[in-house]
Backbone as JSON, one array per atom type, in Angstrom:
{
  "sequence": "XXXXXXXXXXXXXXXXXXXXXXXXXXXXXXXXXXXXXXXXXXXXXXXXXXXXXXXXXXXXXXXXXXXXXXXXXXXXXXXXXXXXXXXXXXXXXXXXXXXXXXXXXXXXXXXXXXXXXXXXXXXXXXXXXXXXXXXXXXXXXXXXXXXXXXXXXXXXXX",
  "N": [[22.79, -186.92, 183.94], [22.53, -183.58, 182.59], [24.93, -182.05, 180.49], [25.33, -178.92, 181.31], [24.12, -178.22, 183.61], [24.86, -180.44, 185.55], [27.42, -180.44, 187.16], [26.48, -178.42, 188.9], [24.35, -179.78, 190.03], [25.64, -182.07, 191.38], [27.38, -181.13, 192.74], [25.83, -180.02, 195.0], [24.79, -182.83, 195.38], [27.15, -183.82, 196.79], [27.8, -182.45, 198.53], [25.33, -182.67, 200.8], [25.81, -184.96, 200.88], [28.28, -185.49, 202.21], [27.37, -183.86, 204.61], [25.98, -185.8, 205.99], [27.24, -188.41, 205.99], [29.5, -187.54, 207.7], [27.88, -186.93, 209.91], [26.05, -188.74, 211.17], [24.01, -189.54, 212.48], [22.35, -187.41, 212.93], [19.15, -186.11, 212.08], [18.4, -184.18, 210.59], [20.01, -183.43, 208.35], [19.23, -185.79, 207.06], [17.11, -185.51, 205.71], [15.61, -182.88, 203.09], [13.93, -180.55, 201.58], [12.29, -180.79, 199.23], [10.46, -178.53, 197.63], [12.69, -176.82, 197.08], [14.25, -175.43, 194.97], [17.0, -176.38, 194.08], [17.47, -178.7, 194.7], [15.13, -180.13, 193.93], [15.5, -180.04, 191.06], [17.73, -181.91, 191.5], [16.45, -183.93, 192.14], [16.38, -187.03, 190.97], [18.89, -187.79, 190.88], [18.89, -188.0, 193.67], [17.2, -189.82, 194.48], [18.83, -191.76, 193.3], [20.86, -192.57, 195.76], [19.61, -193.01, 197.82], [17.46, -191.78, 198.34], [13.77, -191.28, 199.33], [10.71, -190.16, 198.02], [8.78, -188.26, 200.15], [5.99, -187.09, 200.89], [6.3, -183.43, 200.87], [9.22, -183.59, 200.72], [12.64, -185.41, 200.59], [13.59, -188.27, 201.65], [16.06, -189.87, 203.89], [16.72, -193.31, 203.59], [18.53, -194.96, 204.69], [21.92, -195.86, 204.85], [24.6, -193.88, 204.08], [27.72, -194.27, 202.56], [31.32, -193.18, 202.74], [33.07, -193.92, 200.65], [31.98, -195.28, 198.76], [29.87, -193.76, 197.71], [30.02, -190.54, 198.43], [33.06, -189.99, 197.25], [32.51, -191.61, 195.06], [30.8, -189.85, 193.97], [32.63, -187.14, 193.65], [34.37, -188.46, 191.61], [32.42, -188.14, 189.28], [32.27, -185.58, 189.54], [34.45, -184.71, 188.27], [34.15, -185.49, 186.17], [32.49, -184.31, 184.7], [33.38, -181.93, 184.55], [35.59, -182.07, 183.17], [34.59, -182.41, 180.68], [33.05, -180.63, 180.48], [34.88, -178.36, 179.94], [36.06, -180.23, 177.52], [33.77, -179.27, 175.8], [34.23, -176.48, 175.62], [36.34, -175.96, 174.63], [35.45, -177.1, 172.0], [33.84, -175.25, 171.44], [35.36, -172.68, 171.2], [37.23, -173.54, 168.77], [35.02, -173.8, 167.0], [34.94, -171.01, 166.57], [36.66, -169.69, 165.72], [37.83, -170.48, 162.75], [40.13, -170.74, 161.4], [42.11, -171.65, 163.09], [41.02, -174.21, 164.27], [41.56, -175.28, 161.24], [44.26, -175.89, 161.53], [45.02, -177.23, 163.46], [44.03, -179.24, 162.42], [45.71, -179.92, 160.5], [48.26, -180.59, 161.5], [47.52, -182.84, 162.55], [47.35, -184.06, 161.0], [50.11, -183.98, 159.49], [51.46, -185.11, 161.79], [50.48, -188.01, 162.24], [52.08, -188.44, 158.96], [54.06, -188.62, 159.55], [54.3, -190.5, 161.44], [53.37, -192.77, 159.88], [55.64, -192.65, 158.12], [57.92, -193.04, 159.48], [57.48, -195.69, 160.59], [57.78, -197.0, 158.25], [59.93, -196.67, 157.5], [61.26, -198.36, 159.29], [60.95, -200.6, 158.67], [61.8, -201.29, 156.27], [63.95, -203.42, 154.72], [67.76, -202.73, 155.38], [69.97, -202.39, 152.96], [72.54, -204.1, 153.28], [71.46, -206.7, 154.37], [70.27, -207.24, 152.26], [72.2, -208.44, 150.62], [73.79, -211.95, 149.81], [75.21, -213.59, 152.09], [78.45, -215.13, 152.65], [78.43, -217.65, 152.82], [76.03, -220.7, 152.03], [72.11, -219.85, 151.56], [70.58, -217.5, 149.85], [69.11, -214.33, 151.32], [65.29, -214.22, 151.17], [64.6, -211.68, 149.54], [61.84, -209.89, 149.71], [60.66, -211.13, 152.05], [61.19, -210.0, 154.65], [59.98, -207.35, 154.07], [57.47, -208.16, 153.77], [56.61, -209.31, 156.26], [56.57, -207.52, 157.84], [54.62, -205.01, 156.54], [52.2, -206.19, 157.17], [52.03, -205.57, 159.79], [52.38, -202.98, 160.14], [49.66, -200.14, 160.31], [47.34, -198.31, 158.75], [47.58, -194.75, 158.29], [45.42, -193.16, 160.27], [43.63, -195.22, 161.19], [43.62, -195.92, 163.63], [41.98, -193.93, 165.08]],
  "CA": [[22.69, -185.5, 184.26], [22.8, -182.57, 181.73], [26.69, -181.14, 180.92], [24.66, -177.98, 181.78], [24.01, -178.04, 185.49], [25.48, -181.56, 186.13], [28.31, -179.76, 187.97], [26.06, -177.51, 190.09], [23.56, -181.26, 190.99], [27.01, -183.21, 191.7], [28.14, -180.42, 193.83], [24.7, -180.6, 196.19], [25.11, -184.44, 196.27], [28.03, -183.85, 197.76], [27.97, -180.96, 200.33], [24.54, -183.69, 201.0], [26.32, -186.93, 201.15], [29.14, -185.23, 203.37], [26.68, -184.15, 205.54], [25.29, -187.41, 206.29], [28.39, -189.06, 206.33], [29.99, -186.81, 208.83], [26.89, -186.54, 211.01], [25.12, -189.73, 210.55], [23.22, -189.6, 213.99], [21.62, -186.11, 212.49], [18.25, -186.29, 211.22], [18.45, -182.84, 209.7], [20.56, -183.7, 207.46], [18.75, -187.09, 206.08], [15.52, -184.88, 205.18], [15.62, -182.09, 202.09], [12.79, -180.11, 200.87], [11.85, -180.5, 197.51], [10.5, -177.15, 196.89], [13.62, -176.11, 196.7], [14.99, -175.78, 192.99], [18.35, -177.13, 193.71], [17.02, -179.92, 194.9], [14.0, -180.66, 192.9], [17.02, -180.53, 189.69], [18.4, -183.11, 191.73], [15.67, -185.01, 192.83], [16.19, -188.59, 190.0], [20.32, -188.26, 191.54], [19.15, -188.32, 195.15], [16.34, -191.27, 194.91], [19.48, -193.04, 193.13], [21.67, -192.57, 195.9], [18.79, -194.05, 198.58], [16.62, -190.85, 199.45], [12.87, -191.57, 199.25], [9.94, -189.11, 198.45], [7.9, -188.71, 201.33], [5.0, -185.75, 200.36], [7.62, -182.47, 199.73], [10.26, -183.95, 201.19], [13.0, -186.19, 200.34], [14.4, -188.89, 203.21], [17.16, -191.06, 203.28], [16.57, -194.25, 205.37], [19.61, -196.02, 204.46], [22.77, -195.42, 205.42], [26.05, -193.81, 203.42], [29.19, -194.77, 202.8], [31.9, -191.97, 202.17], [33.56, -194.53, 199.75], [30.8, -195.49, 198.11], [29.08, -192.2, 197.91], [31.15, -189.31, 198.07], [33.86, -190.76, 196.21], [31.88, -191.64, 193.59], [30.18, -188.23, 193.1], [33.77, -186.2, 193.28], [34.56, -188.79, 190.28], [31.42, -188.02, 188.37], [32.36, -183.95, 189.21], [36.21, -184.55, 187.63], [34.19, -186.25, 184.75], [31.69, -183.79, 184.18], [34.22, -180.7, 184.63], [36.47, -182.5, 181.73], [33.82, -182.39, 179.42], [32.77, -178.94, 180.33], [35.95, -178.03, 179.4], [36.11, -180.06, 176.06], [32.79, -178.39, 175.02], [34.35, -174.98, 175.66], [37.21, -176.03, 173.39], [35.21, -177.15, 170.91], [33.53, -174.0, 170.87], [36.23, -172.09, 170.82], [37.49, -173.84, 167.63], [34.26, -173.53, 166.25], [34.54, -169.87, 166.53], [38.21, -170.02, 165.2], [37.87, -171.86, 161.91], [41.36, -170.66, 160.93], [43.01, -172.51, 164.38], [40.9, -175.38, 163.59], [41.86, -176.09, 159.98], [45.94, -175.59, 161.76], [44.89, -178.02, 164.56], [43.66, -180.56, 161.5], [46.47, -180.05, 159.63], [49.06, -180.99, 162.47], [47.31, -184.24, 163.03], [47.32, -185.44, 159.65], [51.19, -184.29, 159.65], [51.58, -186.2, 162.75], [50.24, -189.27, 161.83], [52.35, -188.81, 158.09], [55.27, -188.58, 160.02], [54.44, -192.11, 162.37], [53.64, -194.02, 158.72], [57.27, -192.58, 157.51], [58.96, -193.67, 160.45], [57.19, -197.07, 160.43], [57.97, -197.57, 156.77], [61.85, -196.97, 157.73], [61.67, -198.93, 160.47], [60.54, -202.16, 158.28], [62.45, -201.4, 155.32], [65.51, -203.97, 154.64], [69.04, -202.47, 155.5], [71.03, -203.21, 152.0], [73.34, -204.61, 153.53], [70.71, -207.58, 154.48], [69.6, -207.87, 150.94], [73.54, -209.28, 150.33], [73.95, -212.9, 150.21], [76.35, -214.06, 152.9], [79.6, -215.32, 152.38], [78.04, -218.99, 152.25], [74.41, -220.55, 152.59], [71.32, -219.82, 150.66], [70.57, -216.28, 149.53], [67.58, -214.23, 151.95], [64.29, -213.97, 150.51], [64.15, -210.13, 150.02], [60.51, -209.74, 150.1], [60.1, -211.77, 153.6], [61.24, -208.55, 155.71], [59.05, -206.57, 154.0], [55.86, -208.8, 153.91], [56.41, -209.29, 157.17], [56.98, -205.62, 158.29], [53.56, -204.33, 156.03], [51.68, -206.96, 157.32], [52.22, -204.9, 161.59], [51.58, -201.26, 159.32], [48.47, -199.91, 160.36], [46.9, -197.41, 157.67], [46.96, -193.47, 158.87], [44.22, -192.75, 160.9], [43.45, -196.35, 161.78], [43.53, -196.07, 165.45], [41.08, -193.42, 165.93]],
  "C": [[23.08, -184.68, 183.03], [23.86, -181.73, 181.78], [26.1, -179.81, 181.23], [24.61, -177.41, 183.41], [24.5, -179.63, 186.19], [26.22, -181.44, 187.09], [27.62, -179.32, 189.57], [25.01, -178.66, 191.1], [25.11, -182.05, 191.72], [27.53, -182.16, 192.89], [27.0, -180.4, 194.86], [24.6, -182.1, 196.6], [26.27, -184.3, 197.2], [28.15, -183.53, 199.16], [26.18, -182.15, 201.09], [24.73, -184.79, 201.72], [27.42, -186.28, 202.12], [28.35, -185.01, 205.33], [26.58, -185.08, 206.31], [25.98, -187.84, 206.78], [28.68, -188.58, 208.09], [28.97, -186.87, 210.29], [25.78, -187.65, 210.86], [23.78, -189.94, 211.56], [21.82, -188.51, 213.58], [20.35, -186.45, 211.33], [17.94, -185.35, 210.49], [18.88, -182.8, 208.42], [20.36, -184.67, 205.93], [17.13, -186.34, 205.36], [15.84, -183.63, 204.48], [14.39, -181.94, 201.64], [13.07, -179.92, 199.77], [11.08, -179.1, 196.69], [11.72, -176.49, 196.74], [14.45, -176.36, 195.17], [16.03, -176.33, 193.13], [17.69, -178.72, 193.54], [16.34, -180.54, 193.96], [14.75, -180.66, 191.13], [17.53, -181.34, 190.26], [17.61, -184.47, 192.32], [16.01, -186.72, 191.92], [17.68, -188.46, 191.26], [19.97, -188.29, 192.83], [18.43, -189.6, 195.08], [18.11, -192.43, 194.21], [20.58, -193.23, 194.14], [21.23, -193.03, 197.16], [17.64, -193.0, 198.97], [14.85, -191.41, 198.31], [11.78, -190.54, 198.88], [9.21, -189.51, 199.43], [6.88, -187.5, 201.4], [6.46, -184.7, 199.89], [9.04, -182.36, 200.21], [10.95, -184.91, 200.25], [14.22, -187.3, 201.25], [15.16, -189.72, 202.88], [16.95, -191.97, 204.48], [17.49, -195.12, 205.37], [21.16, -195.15, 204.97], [24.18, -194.99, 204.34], [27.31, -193.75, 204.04], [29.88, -193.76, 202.09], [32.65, -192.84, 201.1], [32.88, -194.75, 198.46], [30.07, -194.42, 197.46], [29.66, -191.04, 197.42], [32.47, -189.21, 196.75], [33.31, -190.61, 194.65], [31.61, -190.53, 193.27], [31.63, -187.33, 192.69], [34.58, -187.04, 191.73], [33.52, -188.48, 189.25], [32.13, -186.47, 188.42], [33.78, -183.88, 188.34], [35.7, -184.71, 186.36], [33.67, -184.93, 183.79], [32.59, -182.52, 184.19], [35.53, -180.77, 183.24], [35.39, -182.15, 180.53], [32.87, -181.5, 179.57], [33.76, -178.3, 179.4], [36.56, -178.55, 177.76], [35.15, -179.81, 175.18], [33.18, -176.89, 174.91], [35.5, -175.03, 174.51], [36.68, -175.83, 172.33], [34.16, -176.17, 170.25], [33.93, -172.8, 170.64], [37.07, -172.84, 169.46], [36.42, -173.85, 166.64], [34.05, -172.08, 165.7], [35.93, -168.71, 165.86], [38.68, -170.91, 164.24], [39.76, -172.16, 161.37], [42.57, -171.6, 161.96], [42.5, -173.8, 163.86], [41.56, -176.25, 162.69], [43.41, -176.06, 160.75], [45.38, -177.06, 162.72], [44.9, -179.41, 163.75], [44.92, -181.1, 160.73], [47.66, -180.46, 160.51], [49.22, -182.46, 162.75], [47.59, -184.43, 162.12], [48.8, -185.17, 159.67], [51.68, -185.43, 160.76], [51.77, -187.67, 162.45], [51.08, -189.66, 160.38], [53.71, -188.96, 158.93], [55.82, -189.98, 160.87], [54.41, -192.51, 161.47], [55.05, -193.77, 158.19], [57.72, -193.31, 158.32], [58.55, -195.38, 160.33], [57.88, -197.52, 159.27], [59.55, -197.49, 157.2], [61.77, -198.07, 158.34], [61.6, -200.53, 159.34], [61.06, -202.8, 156.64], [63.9, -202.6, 155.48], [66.37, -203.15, 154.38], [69.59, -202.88, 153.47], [71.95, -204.12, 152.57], [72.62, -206.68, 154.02], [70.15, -208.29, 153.3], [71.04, -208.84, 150.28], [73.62, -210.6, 151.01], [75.07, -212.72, 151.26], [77.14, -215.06, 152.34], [78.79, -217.04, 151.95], [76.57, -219.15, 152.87], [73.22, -219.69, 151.88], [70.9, -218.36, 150.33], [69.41, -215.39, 150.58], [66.96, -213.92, 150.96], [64.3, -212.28, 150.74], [63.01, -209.47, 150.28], [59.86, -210.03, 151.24], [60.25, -210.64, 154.6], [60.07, -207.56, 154.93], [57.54, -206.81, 154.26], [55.9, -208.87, 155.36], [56.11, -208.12, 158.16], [55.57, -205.02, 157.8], [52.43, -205.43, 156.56], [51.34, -206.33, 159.55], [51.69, -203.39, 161.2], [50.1, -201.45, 159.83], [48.43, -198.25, 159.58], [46.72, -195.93, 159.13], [45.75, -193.61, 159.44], [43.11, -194.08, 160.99], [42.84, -196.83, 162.64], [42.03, -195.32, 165.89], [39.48, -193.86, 165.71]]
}
């Protein structure tokens, strides 16, 4: 479906598939005219959900499941309503280069701030680099090789 009207098709499957559900006995419900523009924008999402053409109609001869069905569509509308919402972001930062470049510049602090901390974290103590009282000296390089060897490079992950 198109992030465009995806919302407004996902919201007629629904108020559709509730129908049905709710009133399964009701043949009113299992039959939709296709001249109608909602519809006919939703006509590919209804044949996939069991409805049939039948001349300018569209029938359902199978039976739904509110689990199955419903369910599913109110997860497709959460999906498609997220990523309404991070197209509106990202056109509001497009329209805001000055927030942007602040937004960019945060992350890359961010991320300099996790390789610092890592690099402490894997550094030898002095006090570790001192032989002990008896017994063979530590290798001072083995904590570190071992330690840069778990490092993952800035911007790695994404």
């Amino acid at each position: 479906l198109p992030l465009e009207n995806g919302i407004e098709i996902l919201n007629l499957l629904e108020k559709i598939s509730r129908n049905i559900v709710s009133n399964p006995n009701e043949e009113k419900f299992r039959k939709v005219n296709i001249s109608n523009p909602k519809v006919a924008a939703a006509e590919d999402a209804l044949k996939e959900i069991g409805f049939q053409r039948e001349g300018d109609r569209l029938v359902l001869t199978t039976r739904l499941d509110f689990q199955q069905h419903v369910v599913k569509i109110i997860e497709a509308k959460d999906f498609y309503q997220k990523q309404a919402e991070k197209a509106k972001k990202v056109e509001r930062l497009a329209n805001d280069p000055g927030k942007a470049a602040m937004l960019q510049q945060l992350e890359l602090d961010k991320r300099e701030r996790a390789a610092e901390a890592a690099t402490k974290a894997c550094t030898p103590k002095e006090a570790s680099l001192q032989p002990p009282a008896s017994g063979p000296a530590p290798v001072a390089g083995s904590a570190l090789a071992s330690c840069a060897s778990e490092q993952v490079a800035p911007g790695a992950s994404d």
